[in-house]
């Protein structure tokens, strides 16, 4: 059974930092691109970042470029998102998702972790 | 970056009815388009990829079509379980990804 479990969310002050983690199981982790997608309360989905199989390349949305960094540890089947200089508009549920380059879609999602940026 | 525009943002429908949602890309994405269903408090569910290929386990009442810049998701006979919000998503190789704004299907 494919499983993605996010952790690390919480309440942080504007300007603060947070590191999200996503633990994967049930599939060959190093064979897949992985992504972070977020959803602000009552809003739509926003792609945040993705990383290739062996960290050859990473891509970030303009809204987080220079502040967020995606990384992975294939030896631990884990994905990370380091979030710095957080703003109120970063408040959202953050999902990690498995991305299929053959399908061009996110075929497996975690349950999400809530990040709240507020003073 | 490629912008995805979905319409309508909300639609009202009845059980047994036919529903069509449109997604337009700001430039050609060939057939690199996926559709998702999301229910309140849940993660999205992967429905369709490459514009028209159903993910395993998705009921055949769902179908997708289109290429280039214009795409549609059709639900042929709406079931109670289908009331949800639907999103399209584009994929460009070695570039940013993006979602449409969503379409809420309600009674």
mmCIF file of C-alpha atoms in Angstrom:
data_model
loop_
_atom_site.group_PDB
_atom_site.id
_atom_site.type_symbol
_atom_site.label_atom_id
_atom_site.label_comp_id
_atom_site.label_asym_id
_atom_site.label_seq_id
_atom_site.Cartn_x
_atom_site.Cartn_y
_atom_site.Cartn_z
ATOM 1 C CA UNK A 1 0.000 0.000 0.000
ATOM 2 C CA UNK A 2 1.389 3.346 -1.077
ATOM 3 C CA UNK A 3 1.502 5.751 1.846
ATOM 4 C CA UNK A 4 2.690 9.327 2.277
ATOM 5 C CA UNK A 5 2.604 10.885 5.737
ATOM 6 C CA UNK A 6 3.416 14.542 6.289
ATOM 7 C CA UNK A 7 4.565 16.055 9.567
ATOM 8 C CA UNK A 8 6.108 19.229 10.896
ATOM 9 C CA UNK A 9 3.258 21.679 10.478
ATOM 10 C CA UNK A 10 2.238 24.123 13.167
ATOM 11 C CA UNK A 11 1.937 27.762 14.188
ATOM 12 C CA UNK A 12 4.837 30.056 13.344
ATOM 13 C CA UNK A 13 5.303 33.818 13.458
ATOM 14 C CA UNK A 14 5.805 35.872 10.301
ATOM 15 C CA UNK A 15 9.449 35.770 9.308
ATOM 16 C CA UNK A 16 9.946 32.422 11.012
ATOM 17 C CA UNK A 17 10.991 29.057 9.644
ATOM 18 C CA UNK A 18 9.551 25.579 9.565
ATOM 19 C CA UNK A 19 10.645 22.268 8.096
ATOM 20 C CA UNK A 20 8.046 19.842 6.776
ATOM 21 C CA UNK A 21 8.728 16.146 6.327
ATOM 22 C CA UNK A 22 6.988 13.469 4.313
ATOM 23 C CA UNK A 23 7.612 9.796 5.058
ATOM 24 C CA UNK A 24 6.909 7.423 2.190
ATOM 25 C CA UNK A 25 6.298 3.692 2.104
ATOM 26 C CA UNK A 26 4.891 1.017 -0.169
ATOM 27 C CA UNK A 27 6.727 1.954 -3.353
ATOM 28 C CA UNK A 28 10.201 2.417 -4.762
ATOM 29 C CA UNK A 29 10.795 5.916 -3.448
ATOM 30 C CA UNK A 30 13.898 6.715 -5.490
ATOM 31 C CA UNK A 31 12.072 6.012 -8.777
ATOM 32 C CA UNK A 32 9.651 8.916 -8.435
ATOM 33 C CA UNK A 33 9.606 12.666 -8.625
ATOM 34 C CA UNK A 34 8.012 14.127 -5.501
ATOM 35 C CA UNK A 35 6.198 17.361 -4.930
ATOM 36 C CA UNK A 36 4.721 19.722 -2.385
ATOM 37 C CA UNK A 37 1.315 21.230 -3.066
ATOM 38 C CA UNK A 38 -0.562 23.575 -0.760
ATOM 39 C CA UNK A 39 -4.100 24.739 -0.229
ATOM 40 C CA UNK A 40 -4.938 27.903 1.664
ATOM 41 C CA UNK A 41 -8.126 27.772 3.755
ATOM 42 C CA UNK A 42 -11.140 27.776 1.452
ATOM 43 C CA UNK A 43 -8.957 28.191 -1.651
ATOM 44 C CA UNK A 44 -7.747 26.074 -4.541
ATOM 45 C CA UNK A 45 -4.666 23.954 -5.012
ATOM 46 C CA UNK A 46 -1.284 25.579 -5.567
ATOM 47 C CA UNK A 47 1.772 23.651 -6.706
ATOM 48 C CA UNK A 48 4.783 24.654 -4.587
ATOM 49 C CA UNK A 49 7.859 22.576 -5.493
ATOM 50 C CA UNK A 50 9.026 19.369 -7.098
ATOM 51 C CA UNK A 51 12.236 17.384 -7.044
ATOM 52 C CA UNK A 52 13.549 14.801 -9.474
ATOM 53 C CA UNK A 53 14.440 11.245 -8.537
ATOM 54 C CA UNK A 54 18.019 11.733 -7.409
ATOM 55 C CA UNK A 55 17.893 15.445 -6.689
ATOM 56 C CA UNK A 56 19.254 16.312 -10.135
ATOM 57 C CA UNK A 57 16.875 19.246 -10.294
ATOM 58 C CA UNK A 58 14.334 21.123 -8.244
ATOM 59 C CA UNK A 59 11.631 23.574 -9.272
ATOM 60 C CA UNK A 60 9.752 26.062 -7.128
ATOM 61 C CA UNK A 61 6.758 28.266 -7.737
ATOM 62 C CA UNK A 62 7.537 31.967 -8.053
ATOM 63 C CA UNK A 63 5.580 32.641 -4.867
ATOM 64 C CA UNK A 64 8.086 30.659 -2.787
ATOM 65 C CA UNK A 65 11.294 30.929 -4.809
ATOM 66 C CA UNK A 66 14.218 31.977 -2.637
ATOM 67 C CA UNK A 67 12.331 31.192 0.570
ATOM 68 C CA UNK A 68 11.444 27.494 0.319
ATOM 69 C CA UNK A 69 13.764 24.598 -0.490
ATOM 70 C CA UNK A 70 12.675 21.085 -1.380
ATOM 71 C CA UNK A 71 14.989 18.157 -0.703
ATOM 72 C CA UNK A 72 14.865 14.391 -0.334
ATOM 73 C CA UNK A 73 16.759 11.563 1.327
ATOM 74 C CA UNK A 74 16.325 8.400 -0.707
ATOM 75 C CA UNK A 75 18.049 6.350 2.020
ATOM 76 C CA UNK A 76 15.281 7.347 4.428
ATOM 77 C CA UNK A 77 12.372 7.400 1.943
ATOM 78 C CA UNK A 78 11.740 10.951 3.019
ATOM 79 C CA UNK A 79 10.887 14.272 1.389
ATOM 80 C CA UNK A 80 11.391 17.654 3.026
ATOM 81 C CA UNK A 81 10.377 21.274 2.591
ATOM 82 C CA UNK A 82 12.428 23.909 4.366
ATOM 83 C CA UNK A 83 10.347 27.062 4.640
ATOM 84 C CA UNK A 84 12.034 30.325 5.600
ATOM 85 C CA UNK A 85 10.842 33.930 5.810
ATOM 86 C CA UNK A 86 7.290 32.738 6.232
ATOM 87 C CA UNK A 87 4.410 35.095 5.472
ATOM 88 C CA UNK A 88 0.741 35.100 6.402
ATOM 89 C CA UNK A 89 -0.100 34.112 2.838
ATOM 90 C CA UNK A 90 1.862 30.867 3.291
ATOM 91 C CA UNK A 91 -0.847 29.666 5.688
ATOM 92 C CA UNK A 92 -2.198 26.473 4.138
ATOM 93 C CA UNK A 93 -2.468 22.733 4.291
ATOM 94 C CA UNK A 94 0.702 21.345 2.724
ATOM 95 C CA UNK A 95 0.432 18.040 0.882
ATOM 96 C CA UNK A 96 3.243 15.885 -0.370
ATOM 97 C CA UNK A 97 2.410 13.944 -3.493
ATOM 98 C CA UNK A 98 4.013 11.414 -5.773
ATOM 99 C CA UNK A 99 4.401 12.603 -9.340
ATOM 100 C CA UNK A 100 4.412 10.330 -12.359
ATOM 101 C CA UNK A 101 6.442 11.620 -15.276
ATOM 102 C CA UNK A 102 4.646 9.198 -17.592
ATOM 103 C CA UNK A 103 1.225 10.436 -16.525
ATOM 104 C CA UNK A 104 2.102 14.044 -15.770
ATOM 105 C CA UNK A 105 -0.027 13.840 -12.638
ATOM 106 C CA UNK A 106 0.005 13.366 -8.891
ATOM 107 C CA UNK A 107 -1.191 9.821 -8.341
ATOM 108 C CA UNK A 108 -0.766 9.549 -4.583
ATOM 109 C CA UNK A 109 -1.205 12.181 -1.885
ATOM 110 C CA UNK A 110 -0.569 12.432 1.824
ATOM 111 C CA UNK A 111 -3.221 13.610 4.244
ATOM 112 C CA UNK A 112 -1.623 17.051 4.569
ATOM 113 C CA UNK A 113 -0.140 19.089 7.398
ATOM 114 C CA UNK A 114 -1.409 22.525 8.401
ATOM 115 C CA UNK A 115 0.960 25.460 8.526
ATOM 116 C CA UNK A 116 -0.345 28.642 10.143
ATOM 117 C CA UNK A 117 1.682 31.839 9.935
ATOM 118 C CA UNK A 118 0.390 34.361 12.425
ATOM 119 C CA UNK A 119 1.654 36.657 15.138
ATOM 120 C CA UNK B 1 4.367 30.330 -16.728
ATOM 121 C CA UNK B 2 1.273 28.548 -18.043
ATOM 122 C CA UNK B 3 -2.034 29.705 -16.565
ATOM 123 C CA UNK B 4 -4.973 27.327 -16.300
ATOM 124 C CA UNK B 5 -8.514 28.707 -16.361
ATOM 125 C CA UNK B 6 -11.437 26.539 -15.348
ATOM 126 C CA UNK B 7 -15.094 27.242 -15.966
ATOM 127 C CA UNK B 8 -17.546 27.432 -14.452
ATOM 128 C CA UNK B 9 -16.314 28.007 -10.909
ATOM 129 C CA UNK B 10 -19.533 26.525 -9.543
ATOM 130 C CA UNK B 11 -22.241 24.491 -11.172
ATOM 131 C CA UNK B 12 -25.497 23.080 -9.929
ATOM 132 C CA UNK B 13 -26.551 19.678 -11.132
ATOM 133 C CA UNK B 14 -28.877 16.818 -10.318
ATOM 134 C CA UNK B 15 -28.265 13.152 -9.730
ATOM 135 C CA UNK B 16 -28.334 11.421 -13.100
ATOM 136 C CA UNK B 17 -27.479 14.582 -14.963
ATOM 137 C CA UNK B 18 -24.568 15.230 -17.299
ATOM 138 C CA UNK B 19 -21.828 17.630 -16.237
ATOM 139 C CA UNK B 20 -19.113 19.248 -18.334
ATOM 140 C CA UNK B 21 -16.221 21.272 -16.938
ATOM 141 C CA UNK B 22 -13.831 23.208 -19.154
ATOM 142 C CA UNK B 23 -10.155 23.925 -18.595
ATOM 143 C CA UNK B 24 -8.147 26.267 -20.816
ATOM 144 C CA UNK B 25 -4.361 26.614 -20.893
ATOM 145 C CA UNK B 26 -2.679 29.912 -21.713
ATOM 146 C CA UNK B 27 -0.472 28.092 -24.225
ATOM 147 C CA UNK B 28 -0.377 24.639 -25.742
ATOM 148 C CA UNK B 29 0.329 21.779 -23.375
ATOM 149 C CA UNK B 30 -0.298 19.008 -25.938
ATOM 150 C CA UNK B 31 -2.233 16.468 -23.849
ATOM 151 C CA UNK B 32 -0.346 16.914 -20.581
ATOM 152 C CA UNK B 33 -3.449 17.532 -18.531
ATOM 153 C CA UNK B 34 -4.751 15.791 -15.417
ATOM 154 C CA UNK B 35 -8.021 16.021 -13.481
ATOM 155 C CA UNK B 36 -8.622 15.625 -9.744
ATOM 156 C CA UNK B 37 -11.637 15.339 -7.465
ATOM 157 C CA UNK B 38 -11.513 16.786 -3.975
ATOM 158 C CA UNK B 39 -14.041 16.433 -1.192
ATOM 159 C CA UNK B 40 -14.077 18.673 1.910
ATOM 160 C CA UNK B 41 -11.317 17.848 4.378
ATOM 161 C CA UNK B 42 -9.714 15.287 2.077
ATOM 162 C CA UNK B 43 -6.704 15.180 -0.201
ATOM 163 C CA UNK B 44 -7.438 15.326 -3.924
ATOM 164 C CA UNK B 45 -8.008 12.119 -5.838
ATOM 165 C CA UNK B 46 -6.322 11.495 -9.201
ATOM 166 C CA UNK B 47 -8.977 10.873 -11.868
ATOM 167 C CA UNK B 48 -7.619 11.336 -15.374
ATOM 168 C CA UNK B 49 -4.211 11.840 -16.971
ATOM 169 C CA UNK B 50 -2.895 12.637 -20.442
ATOM 170 C CA UNK B 51 -6.208 14.460 -20.959
ATOM 171 C CA UNK B 52 -8.313 11.336 -21.501
ATOM 172 C CA UNK B 53 -6.859 8.278 -19.730
ATOM 173 C CA UNK B 54 -8.784 7.139 -16.674
ATOM 174 C CA UNK B 55 -6.725 6.274 -13.618
ATOM 175 C CA UNK B 56 -7.271 2.710 -12.438
ATOM 176 C CA UNK B 57 -10.443 2.323 -10.407
ATOM 177 C CA UNK B 58 -12.113 5.510 -11.604
ATOM 178 C CA UNK B 59 -15.702 4.889 -12.774
ATOM 179 C CA UNK B 60 -16.309 4.985 -16.512
ATOM 180 C CA UNK B 61 -18.905 7.738 -16.151
ATOM 181 C CA UNK B 62 -15.898 10.088 -15.947
ATOM 182 C CA UNK B 63 -14.250 11.027 -19.218
ATOM 183 C CA UNK B 64 -11.783 13.613 -20.426
ATOM 184 C CA UNK B 65 -11.028 15.086 -23.806
ATOM 185 C CA UNK B 66 -9.060 17.803 -25.522
ATOM 186 C CA UNK B 67 -5.564 18.743 -26.543
ATOM 187 C CA UNK B 68 -3.533 21.867 -27.044
ATOM 188 C CA UNK B 69 -5.229 24.545 -24.986
ATOM 189 C CA UNK B 70 -8.806 23.390 -24.437
ATOM 190 C CA UNK B 71 -9.909 20.430 -22.347
ATOM 191 C CA UNK B 72 -13.102 19.072 -20.839
ATOM 192 C CA UNK B 73 -14.050 16.757 -18.013
ATOM 193 C CA UNK B 74 -17.455 15.116 -18.404
ATOM 194 C CA UNK B 75 -19.427 13.145 -15.869
ATOM 195 C CA UNK B 76 -22.071 11.305 -17.874
ATOM 196 C CA UNK B 77 -24.528 10.439 -15.107
ATOM 197 C CA UNK B 78 -23.861 12.274 -11.885
ATOM 198 C CA UNK B 79 -23.941 10.158 -8.749
ATOM 199 C CA UNK B 80 -24.317 11.400 -5.143
ATOM 200 C CA UNK B 81 -20.649 10.590 -4.533
ATOM 201 C CA UNK B 82 -19.588 12.937 -7.353
ATOM 202 C CA UNK B 83 -20.568 16.165 -5.616
ATOM 203 C CA UNK B 84 -17.137 17.643 -5.019
ATOM 204 C CA UNK B 85 -14.654 20.170 -6.355
ATOM 205 C CA UNK B 86 -12.720 19.315 -9.510
ATOM 206 C CA UNK B 87 -9.323 20.660 -10.550
ATOM 207 C CA UNK B 88 -7.330 20.467 -13.739
ATOM 208 C CA UNK B 89 -3.523 20.507 -13.706
ATOM 209 C CA UNK B 90 -0.947 20.933 -16.451
ATOM 210 C CA UNK B 91 2.527 19.492 -16.748
ATOM 211 C CA UNK B 92 5.359 20.939 -18.796
ATOM 212 C CA UNK B 93 8.638 19.097 -18.824
ATOM 213 C CA UNK B 94 11.334 20.754 -16.741
ATOM 214 C CA UNK B 95 9.089 23.612 -15.799
ATOM 215 C CA UNK B 96 6.541 24.824 -13.274
ATOM 216 C CA UNK B 97 3.279 22.972 -12.835
ATOM 217 C CA UNK B 98 -0.051 24.637 -12.270
ATOM 218 C CA UNK B 99 -3.668 23.952 -11.347
ATOM 219 C CA UNK B 100 -6.889 25.483 -12.498
ATOM 220 C CA UNK B 101 -8.945 27.407 -9.984
ATOM 221 C CA UNK B 102 -11.417 24.584 -9.388
ATOM 222 C CA UNK B 103 -15.052 23.846 -10.172
ATOM 223 C CA UNK B 104 -17.450 23.038 -7.364
ATOM 224 C CA UNK B 105 -20.225 20.676 -8.403
ATOM 225 C CA UNK B 106 -23.196 21.064 -6.096
ATOM 226 C CA UNK B 107 -26.807 20.046 -5.952
#
